[in-house]
Amino acid sequence: QKEVEQNSGPLSVPEGAIASLNCTYSDRVSQSFFWYRQYSGKSPELIMSIYSNGDKEDGRFTAQLNKASQYVSLLIRDSQPSDSATYLCALQDQGGSEKLVFGKGTKLTVNP
Amino acid sequence: SAVISQKPSRDICQRGTSLTIQCQVDSQVTMMFWYRQQPGQSLTLIATANQGSEATYESGFVIDKFPISRPNLTFSTLTVSNMSPEDSSIYLCSVEPWEGRGTQYFGPGTRLLVL
């Protein structure tokens, strides 16, 4: 059973700080990893995908992947109150089903 | 990314009845999925909707309770049958485009309340 673990939080950071969201996973075969943002009452929105070890940057967001440690993280620089949401980590099942396995999510609050 | 619509956006239903949720995409996609998200919880995959064949259900979900159709590459339906209050949840459709590499995009969801 593939598992994705996230600290449920809540994680609270001041405006302008760096928010660090972490995720560990149990399946060594997984190759594709995703971060989704979900505002309260809304559906999940894709923020980042990452497939290779190292960092991937997109604007204020940086995803970091370490397959040896089975660890993926999301950094949000210059955090804004509009970043307040639940962040979901997901990996793709490589067993042929194409499905995503989601963590329980980390709730982030950015305080003005 | 694909533009995905779901109907209805919300509904209130009586126990014992059934509701069919529609998911429409603006372009052809390889994969379509149905999820459930209960209040304060993460996403639970119900099934993968396969075009032209029976859906693939996850453990704990059965076709009699959640029949799914996918007649073409842009449309799918999920029916919640013989509903009980425990079926109150948000139901989400997601799609993986042809070039997806596993990337899924979610529809706006259907918020269901069963009385």
PDB file of C-alpha atoms in Angstrom:
ATOM      1  CA  GLN A   1       0.000   0.000   0.000  1.00  0.00           C
ATOM      2  CA  LYS A   2       1.584   3.226  -1.144  1.00  0.00           C
ATOM      3  CA  GLU A   3       1.467   5.969   1.467  1.00  0.00           C
ATOM      4  CA  VAL A   4       2.050   9.679   1.383  1.00  0.00           C
ATOM      5  CA  GLU A   5       2.629  11.392   4.709  1.00  0.00           C
ATOM      6  CA  GLN A   6       2.204  15.078   5.400  1.00  0.00           C
ATOM      7  CA  ASN A   7       2.146  17.078   8.601  1.00  0.00           C
ATOM      8  CA  SER A   8      -1.472  18.159   8.860  1.00  0.00           C
ATOM      9  CA  GLY A   9      -0.499  21.425  10.532  1.00  0.00           C
ATOM     10  CA  PRO A  10      -1.795  23.979  10.792  1.00  0.00           C
ATOM     11  CA  LEU A  11       1.385  25.730   9.715  1.00  0.00           C
ATOM     12  CA  SER A  12       1.357  29.411  10.447  1.00  0.00           C
ATOM     13  CA  VAL A  13       3.883  31.879   8.989  1.00  0.00           C
ATOM     14  CA  PRO A  14       4.028  35.668   8.877  1.00  0.00           C
ATOM     15  CA  GLU A  15       3.547  37.508   5.607  1.00  0.00           C
ATOM     16  CA  GLY A  16       6.784  37.703   3.650  1.00  0.00           C
ATOM     17  CA  ALA A  17       8.325  34.625   5.262  1.00  0.00           C
ATOM     18  CA  ILE A  18       9.225  31.327   3.604  1.00  0.00           C
ATOM     19  CA  ALA A  19       6.684  28.565   4.115  1.00  0.00           C
ATOM     20  CA  SER A  20       8.111  25.046   3.986  1.00  0.00           C
ATOM     21  CA  LEU A  21       5.778  22.130   3.347  1.00  0.00           C
ATOM     22  CA  ASN A  22       7.060  18.588   3.577  1.00  0.00           C
ATOM     23  CA  CYS A  23       5.981  15.202   2.327  1.00  0.00           C
ATOM     24  CA  THR A  24       7.419  11.695   2.649  1.00  0.00           C
ATOM     25  CA  TYR A  25       6.358   8.630   0.737  1.00  0.00           C
ATOM     26  CA  SER A  26       6.742   4.888   1.013  1.00  0.00           C
ATOM     27  CA  ASP A  27       6.980   3.746  -2.613  1.00  0.00           C
ATOM     28  CA  ARG A  28      10.542   3.727  -3.974  1.00  0.00           C
ATOM     29  CA  VAL A  29       9.303   3.177  -7.538  1.00  0.00           C
ATOM     30  CA  SER A  30       7.317   6.424  -7.814  1.00  0.00           C
ATOM     31  CA  GLN A  31       8.654   8.802 -10.462  1.00  0.00           C
ATOM     32  CA  SER A  32       6.061  11.599 -10.606  1.00  0.00           C
ATOM     33  CA  PHE A  33       5.194  13.958  -7.786  1.00  0.00           C
ATOM     34  CA  PHE A  34       2.731  16.788  -7.543  1.00  0.00           C
ATOM     35  CA  TRP A  35       1.728  19.633  -5.269  1.00  0.00           C
ATOM     36  CA  TYR A  36      -1.851  20.872  -5.274  1.00  0.00           C
ATOM     37  CA  ARG A  37      -3.335  23.867  -3.508  1.00  0.00           C
ATOM     38  CA  GLN A  38      -6.905  23.722  -2.248  1.00  0.00           C
ATOM     39  CA  TYR A  39      -8.743  26.772  -0.970  1.00  0.00           C
ATOM     40  CA  SER A  40     -11.617  26.164   1.396  1.00  0.00           C
ATOM     41  CA  GLY A  41     -14.708  25.148  -0.565  1.00  0.00           C
ATOM     42  CA  LYS A  42     -12.800  24.856  -3.840  1.00  0.00           C
ATOM     43  CA  SER A  43     -11.325  21.976  -5.814  1.00  0.00           C
ATOM     44  CA  PRO A  44      -7.587  21.196  -5.852  1.00  0.00           C
ATOM     45  CA  GLU A  45      -5.434  23.295  -8.182  1.00  0.00           C
ATOM     46  CA  LEU A  46      -2.123  22.021  -9.542  1.00  0.00           C
ATOM     47  CA  ILE A  47       0.849  24.127  -8.458  1.00  0.00           C
ATOM     48  CA  MET A  48       3.887  22.076  -9.371  1.00  0.00           C
ATOM     49  CA  SER A  49       4.963  18.762 -10.780  1.00  0.00           C
ATOM     50  CA  ILE A  50       8.440  17.328 -10.306  1.00  0.00           C
ATOM     51  CA  TYR A  51       9.976  14.201 -11.778  1.00  0.00           C
ATOM     52  CA  SER A  52      13.752  14.467 -11.180  1.00  0.00           C
ATOM     53  CA  ASN A  53      15.892  14.826  -8.102  1.00  0.00           C
ATOM     54  CA  GLY A  54      16.733  18.396  -7.193  1.00  0.00           C
ATOM     55  CA  ASP A  55      14.885  21.687  -7.250  1.00  0.00           C
ATOM     56  CA  LYS A  56      12.280  23.033  -9.629  1.00  0.00           C
ATOM     57  CA  GLU A  57      11.337  26.681  -9.402  1.00  0.00           C
ATOM     58  CA  ASP A  58       8.218  28.435 -10.663  1.00  0.00           C
ATOM     59  CA  GLY A  59       7.816  31.994  -9.495  1.00  0.00           C
ATOM     60  CA  ARG A  60       7.600  32.056  -5.704  1.00  0.00           C
ATOM     61  CA  PHE A  61       7.281  28.274  -5.544  1.00  0.00           C
ATOM     62  CA  THR A  62      10.130  25.755  -5.397  1.00  0.00           C
ATOM     63  CA  ALA A  63       9.590  22.016  -5.326  1.00  0.00           C
ATOM     64  CA  GLN A  64      12.407  19.817  -4.060  1.00  0.00           C
ATOM     65  CA  LEU A  65      12.666  16.081  -4.648  1.00  0.00           C
ATOM     66  CA  ASN A  66      15.030  13.596  -3.029  1.00  0.00           C
ATOM     67  CA  LYS A  67      14.199  10.089  -4.191  1.00  0.00           C
ATOM     68  CA  ALA A  68      16.894   8.450  -2.066  1.00  0.00           C
ATOM     69  CA  SER A  69      15.313   9.894   1.064  1.00  0.00           C
ATOM     70  CA  GLN A  70      11.772   9.516  -0.350  1.00  0.00           C
ATOM     71  CA  TYR A  71      11.085  13.132   0.396  1.00  0.00           C
ATOM     72  CA  VAL A  72       9.458  15.945  -1.528  1.00  0.00           C
ATOM     73  CA  SER A  73       8.935  19.491  -0.326  1.00  0.00           C
ATOM     74  CA  LEU A  74       7.388  22.762  -1.425  1.00  0.00           C
ATOM     75  CA  LEU A  75       8.840  26.130  -0.505  1.00  0.00           C
ATOM     76  CA  ILE A  76       6.777  29.277  -0.856  1.00  0.00           C
ATOM     77  CA  ARG A  77       8.885  32.437  -0.788  1.00  0.00           C
ATOM     78  CA  ASP A  78       7.511  35.831   0.198  1.00  0.00           C
ATOM     79  CA  SER A  79       4.348  34.198   1.534  1.00  0.00           C
ATOM     80  CA  GLN A  80       1.136  36.156   1.041  1.00  0.00           C
ATOM     81  CA  PRO A  81      -2.186  35.895   2.877  1.00  0.00           C
ATOM     82  CA  SER A  82      -3.620  34.634  -0.431  1.00  0.00           C
ATOM     83  CA  ASP A  83      -1.371  31.572  -0.062  1.00  0.00           C
ATOM     84  CA  SER A  84      -3.445  30.474   2.930  1.00  0.00           C
ATOM     85  CA  ALA A  85      -4.883  27.124   1.854  1.00  0.00           C
ATOM     86  CA  THR A  86      -4.440  23.391   2.258  1.00  0.00           C
ATOM     87  CA  TYR A  87      -1.527  21.968   0.269  1.00  0.00           C
ATOM     88  CA  LEU A  88      -1.801  18.391  -0.961  1.00  0.00           C
ATOM     89  CA  CYS A  89       1.180  16.257  -1.931  1.00  0.00           C
ATOM     90  CA  ALA A  90       0.562  13.448  -4.427  1.00  0.00           C
ATOM     91  CA  LEU A  91       2.531  10.789  -6.242  1.00  0.00           C
ATOM     92  CA  GLN A  92       1.619   8.742  -9.267  1.00  0.00           C
ATOM     93  CA  ASP A  93       1.176   5.016  -8.807  1.00  0.00           C
ATOM     94  CA  GLN A  94       3.678   3.319 -11.097  1.00  0.00           C
ATOM     95  CA  GLY A  95       1.846   0.010 -10.917  1.00  0.00           C
ATOM     96  CA  GLY A  96       0.018   0.635 -14.186  1.00  0.00           C
ATOM     97  CA  SER A  97      -3.129   2.296 -12.891  1.00  0.00           C
ATOM     98  CA  GLU A  98      -1.991   5.898 -13.516  1.00  0.00           C
ATOM     99  CA  LYS A  99      -3.800   6.958 -10.370  1.00  0.00           C
ATOM    100  CA  LEU A 100      -2.553   9.554  -7.920  1.00  0.00           C
ATOM    101  CA  VAL A 101      -2.093   8.808  -4.239  1.00  0.00           C
ATOM    102  CA  PHE A 102      -2.700  11.879  -2.078  1.00  0.00           C
ATOM    103  CA  GLY A 103      -1.487  12.859   1.343  1.00  0.00           C
ATOM    104  CA  LYS A 104      -3.913  14.259   3.875  1.00  0.00           C
ATOM    105  CA  GLY A 105      -2.717  17.803   3.248  1.00  0.00           C
ATOM    106  CA  THR A 106      -1.085  20.565   5.274  1.00  0.00           C
ATOM    107  CA  LYS A 107      -3.130  23.612   6.160  1.00  0.00           C
ATOM    108  CA  LEU A 108      -1.105  26.795   5.763  1.00  0.00           C
ATOM    109  CA  THR A 109      -2.078  30.141   7.256  1.00  0.00           C
ATOM    110  CA  VAL A 110      -0.141  33.271   6.291  1.00  0.00           C
ATOM    111  CA  ASN A 111      -0.710  36.040   8.813  1.00  0.00           C
ATOM    112  CA  PRO A 112      -0.688  39.683   7.628  1.00  0.00           C
TER     113      PRO A 112
ATOM    114  CA  SER B   1      -4.723  22.711 -18.956  1.00  0.00           C
ATOM    115  CA  ALA B   2      -8.191  21.324 -19.676  1.00  0.00           C
ATOM    116  CA  VAL B   3     -11.397  23.180 -18.832  1.00  0.00           C
ATOM    117  CA  ILE B   4     -13.639  20.896 -16.829  1.00  0.00           C
ATOM    118  CA  SER B   5     -17.262  21.410 -15.864  1.00  0.00           C
ATOM    119  CA  GLN B   6     -19.455  19.389 -13.519  1.00  0.00           C
ATOM    120  CA  LYS B   7     -23.209  19.305 -13.134  1.00  0.00           C
ATOM    121  CA  PRO B   8     -24.846  19.778 -10.742  1.00  0.00           C
ATOM    122  CA  SER B   9     -22.595  21.998  -8.638  1.00  0.00           C
ATOM    123  CA  ARG B  10     -24.565  21.046  -5.536  1.00  0.00           C
ATOM    124  CA  ASP B  11     -27.678  19.136  -4.582  1.00  0.00           C
ATOM    125  CA  ILE B  12     -29.730  18.113  -1.600  1.00  0.00           C
ATOM    126  CA  CYS B  13     -31.234  14.650  -1.916  1.00  0.00           C
ATOM    127  CA  GLN B  14     -33.424  12.325   0.084  1.00  0.00           C
ATOM    128  CA  ARG B  15     -32.071   9.025   1.307  1.00  0.00           C
ATOM    129  CA  GLY B  16     -32.813   6.085  -0.956  1.00  0.00           C
ATOM    130  CA  THR B  17     -32.693   8.151  -4.144  1.00  0.00           C
ATOM    131  CA  SER B  18     -29.939   8.327  -6.772  1.00  0.00           C
ATOM    132  CA  LEU B  19     -28.038  11.247  -8.274  1.00  0.00           C
ATOM    133  CA  THR B  20     -26.066  11.322 -11.510  1.00  0.00           C
ATOM    134  CA  ILE B  21     -23.148  13.737 -11.739  1.00  0.00           C
ATOM    135  CA  GLN B  22     -21.822  14.781 -15.129  1.00  0.00           C
ATOM    136  CA  CYS B  23     -18.257  15.715 -16.018  1.00  0.00           C
ATOM    137  CA  GLN B  24     -17.483  17.436 -19.327  1.00  0.00           C
ATOM    138  CA  VAL B  25     -14.018  18.353 -20.629  1.00  0.00           C
ATOM    139  CA  ASP B  26     -13.293  20.816 -23.416  1.00  0.00           C
ATOM    140  CA  SER B  27     -10.743  18.522 -25.077  1.00  0.00           C
ATOM    141  CA  GLN B  28     -10.080  14.831 -25.436  1.00  0.00           C
ATOM    142  CA  VAL B  29      -8.219  13.315 -22.507  1.00  0.00           C
ATOM    143  CA  THR B  30      -6.700   9.929 -21.846  1.00  0.00           C
ATOM    144  CA  MET B  31      -7.803   9.358 -18.295  1.00  0.00           C
ATOM    145  CA  MET B  32     -10.802  10.443 -16.249  1.00  0.00           C
ATOM    146  CA  PHE B  33     -11.168   9.811 -12.537  1.00  0.00           C
ATOM    147  CA  TRP B  34     -13.805  10.223  -9.861  1.00  0.00           C
ATOM    148  CA  TYR B  35     -12.903  11.194  -6.297  1.00  0.00           C
ATOM    149  CA  ARG B  36     -14.766  11.761  -3.080  1.00  0.00           C
ATOM    150  CA  GLN B  37     -13.710  14.301  -0.477  1.00  0.00           C
ATOM    151  CA  GLN B  38     -15.475  14.211   2.853  1.00  0.00           C
ATOM    152  CA  PRO B  39     -15.435  17.282   5.102  1.00  0.00           C
ATOM    153  CA  GLY B  40     -11.965  18.048   6.396  1.00  0.00           C
ATOM    154  CA  GLN B  41     -10.494  15.020   4.647  1.00  0.00           C
ATOM    155  CA  SER B  42      -8.187  14.420   1.727  1.00  0.00           C
ATOM    156  CA  LEU B  43      -9.178  12.966  -1.614  1.00  0.00           C
ATOM    157  CA  THR B  44     -10.264   9.351  -1.973  1.00  0.00           C
ATOM    158  CA  LEU B  45     -10.264   7.815  -5.427  1.00  0.00           C
ATOM    159  CA  ILE B  46     -13.533   6.055  -6.239  1.00  0.00           C
ATOM    160  CA  ALA B  47     -12.707   4.750  -9.703  1.00  0.00           C
ATOM    161  CA  THR B  48     -11.007   5.297 -13.024  1.00  0.00           C
ATOM    162  CA  ALA B  49     -13.509   5.865 -15.825  1.00  0.00           C
ATOM    163  CA  ASN B  50     -12.422   3.871 -18.861  1.00  0.00           C
ATOM    164  CA  GLN B  51     -13.632   4.888 -22.300  1.00  0.00           C
ATOM    165  CA  GLY B  52     -15.700   2.131 -23.843  1.00  0.00           C
ATOM    166  CA  SER B  53     -15.311  -0.349 -21.000  1.00  0.00           C
ATOM    167  CA  GLU B  54     -16.189  -0.866 -17.363  1.00  0.00           C
ATOM    168  CA  ALA B  55     -14.675   1.460 -14.795  1.00  0.00           C
ATOM    169  CA  THR B  56     -11.873   0.312 -12.513  1.00  0.00           C
ATOM    170  CA  TYR B  57     -12.990   0.626  -8.894  1.00  0.00           C
ATOM    171  CA  GLU B  58     -10.824   1.125  -5.834  1.00  0.00           C
ATOM    172  CA  SER B  59     -11.112  -1.029  -2.764  1.00  0.00           C
ATOM    173  CA  GLY B  60     -14.279  -0.212  -0.858  1.00  0.00           C
ATOM    174  CA  PHE B  61     -16.207   1.064  -3.885  1.00  0.00           C
ATOM    175  CA  VAL B  62     -18.512  -1.078  -6.009  1.00  0.00           C
ATOM    176  CA  ILE B  63     -20.261  -0.675  -9.317  1.00  0.00           C
ATOM    177  CA  ASP B  64     -23.734  -1.209  -7.903  1.00  0.00           C
ATOM    178  CA  LYS B  65     -23.327   1.772  -5.591  1.00  0.00           C
ATOM    179  CA  PHE B  66     -21.304   4.020  -7.927  1.00  0.00           C
ATOM    180  CA  PRO B  67     -22.031   3.140 -11.556  1.00  0.00           C
ATOM    181  CA  ILE B  68     -19.835   5.093 -13.957  1.00  0.00           C
ATOM    182  CA  SER B  69     -20.105   5.693 -17.669  1.00  0.00           C
ATOM    183  CA  ARG B  70     -17.598   7.114 -20.115  1.00  0.00           C
ATOM    184  CA  PRO B  71     -19.058   7.046 -23.616  1.00  0.00           C
ATOM    185  CA  ASN B  72     -16.300   9.138 -25.217  1.00  0.00           C
ATOM    186  CA  LEU B  73     -13.017  10.929 -24.506  1.00  0.00           C
ATOM    187  CA  THR B  74     -14.591  14.126 -23.156  1.00  0.00           C
ATOM    188  CA  PHE B  75     -17.509  13.017 -20.960  1.00  0.00           C
ATOM    189  CA  SER B  76     -18.204  10.831 -17.951  1.00  0.00           C
ATOM    190  CA  THR B  77     -20.954  10.349 -15.393  1.00  0.00           C
ATOM    191  CA  LEU B  78     -20.932   9.078 -11.830  1.00  0.00           C
ATOM    192  CA  THR B  79     -24.156   7.916 -10.205  1.00  0.00           C
ATOM    193  CA  VAL B  80     -24.485   7.725  -6.458  1.00  0.00           C
ATOM    194  CA  SER B  81     -27.166   5.085  -5.908  1.00  0.00           C
ATOM    195  CA  ASN B  82     -29.518   4.401  -3.018  1.00  0.00           C
ATOM    196  CA  MET B  83     -28.045   7.298  -1.101  1.00  0.00           C
ATOM    197  CA  SER B  84     -27.652   7.516   2.655  1.00  0.00           C
ATOM    198  CA  PRO B  85     -26.458  10.449   4.787  1.00  0.00           C
ATOM    199  CA  GLU B  86     -22.973   8.866   4.771  1.00  0.00           C
ATOM    200  CA  ASP B  87     -22.769   9.673   1.064  1.00  0.00           C
ATOM    201  CA  SER B  88     -22.835  13.398   1.842  1.00  0.00           C
ATOM    202  CA  SER B  89     -19.567  14.597   0.399  1.00  0.00           C
ATOM    203  CA  ILE B  90     -17.916  16.513  -2.410  1.00  0.00           C
ATOM    204  CA  TYR B  91     -17.545  14.486  -5.581  1.00  0.00           C
ATOM    205  CA  LEU B  92     -14.751  15.535  -7.919  1.00  0.00           C
ATOM    206  CA  CYS B  93     -13.975  14.617 -11.479  1.00  0.00           C
ATOM    207  CA  SER B  94     -10.383  14.833 -12.642  1.00  0.00           C
ATOM    208  CA  VAL B  95      -8.701  14.346 -16.012  1.00  0.00           C
ATOM    209  CA  GLU B  96      -5.245  13.578 -17.283  1.00  0.00           C
ATOM    210  CA  PRO B  97      -4.506  15.138 -20.679  1.00  0.00           C
ATOM    211  CA  TRP B  98      -2.684  13.263 -23.432  1.00  0.00           C
ATOM    212  CA  GLU B  99       0.647  14.875 -22.531  1.00  0.00           C
ATOM    213  CA  GLY B 100      -0.031  14.578 -18.818  1.00  0.00           C
ATOM    214  CA  ARG B 101       2.820  12.479 -17.334  1.00  0.00           C
ATOM    215  CA  GLY B 102       0.447  11.831 -14.476  1.00  0.00           C
ATOM    216  CA  THR B 103      -0.728  15.413 -14.115  1.00  0.00           C
ATOM    217  CA  GLN B 104      -4.396  15.609 -13.197  1.00  0.00           C
ATOM    218  CA  TYR B 105      -6.700  18.595 -13.344  1.00  0.00           C
ATOM    219  CA  PHE B 106      -9.818  18.763 -11.227  1.00  0.00           C
ATOM    220  CA  GLY B 107     -13.309  19.901 -11.982  1.00  0.00           C
ATOM    221  CA  PRO B 108     -15.093  22.303  -9.620  1.00  0.00           C
ATOM    222  CA  GLY B 109     -16.804  19.482  -7.741  1.00  0.00           C
ATOM    223  CA  THR B 110     -20.352  18.546  -6.818  1.00  0.00           C
ATOM    224  CA  ARG B 111     -21.375  19.181  -3.233  1.00  0.00           C
ATOM    225  CA  LEU B 112     -23.924  16.566  -2.172  1.00  0.00           C
ATOM    226  CA  LEU B 113     -26.020  16.571   0.980  1.00  0.00           C
ATOM    227  CA  VAL B 114     -28.205  13.554   1.715  1.00  0.00           C
ATOM    228  CA  LEU B 115     -30.977  13.989   4.269  1.00  0.00           C
TER     229      LEU B 115
END
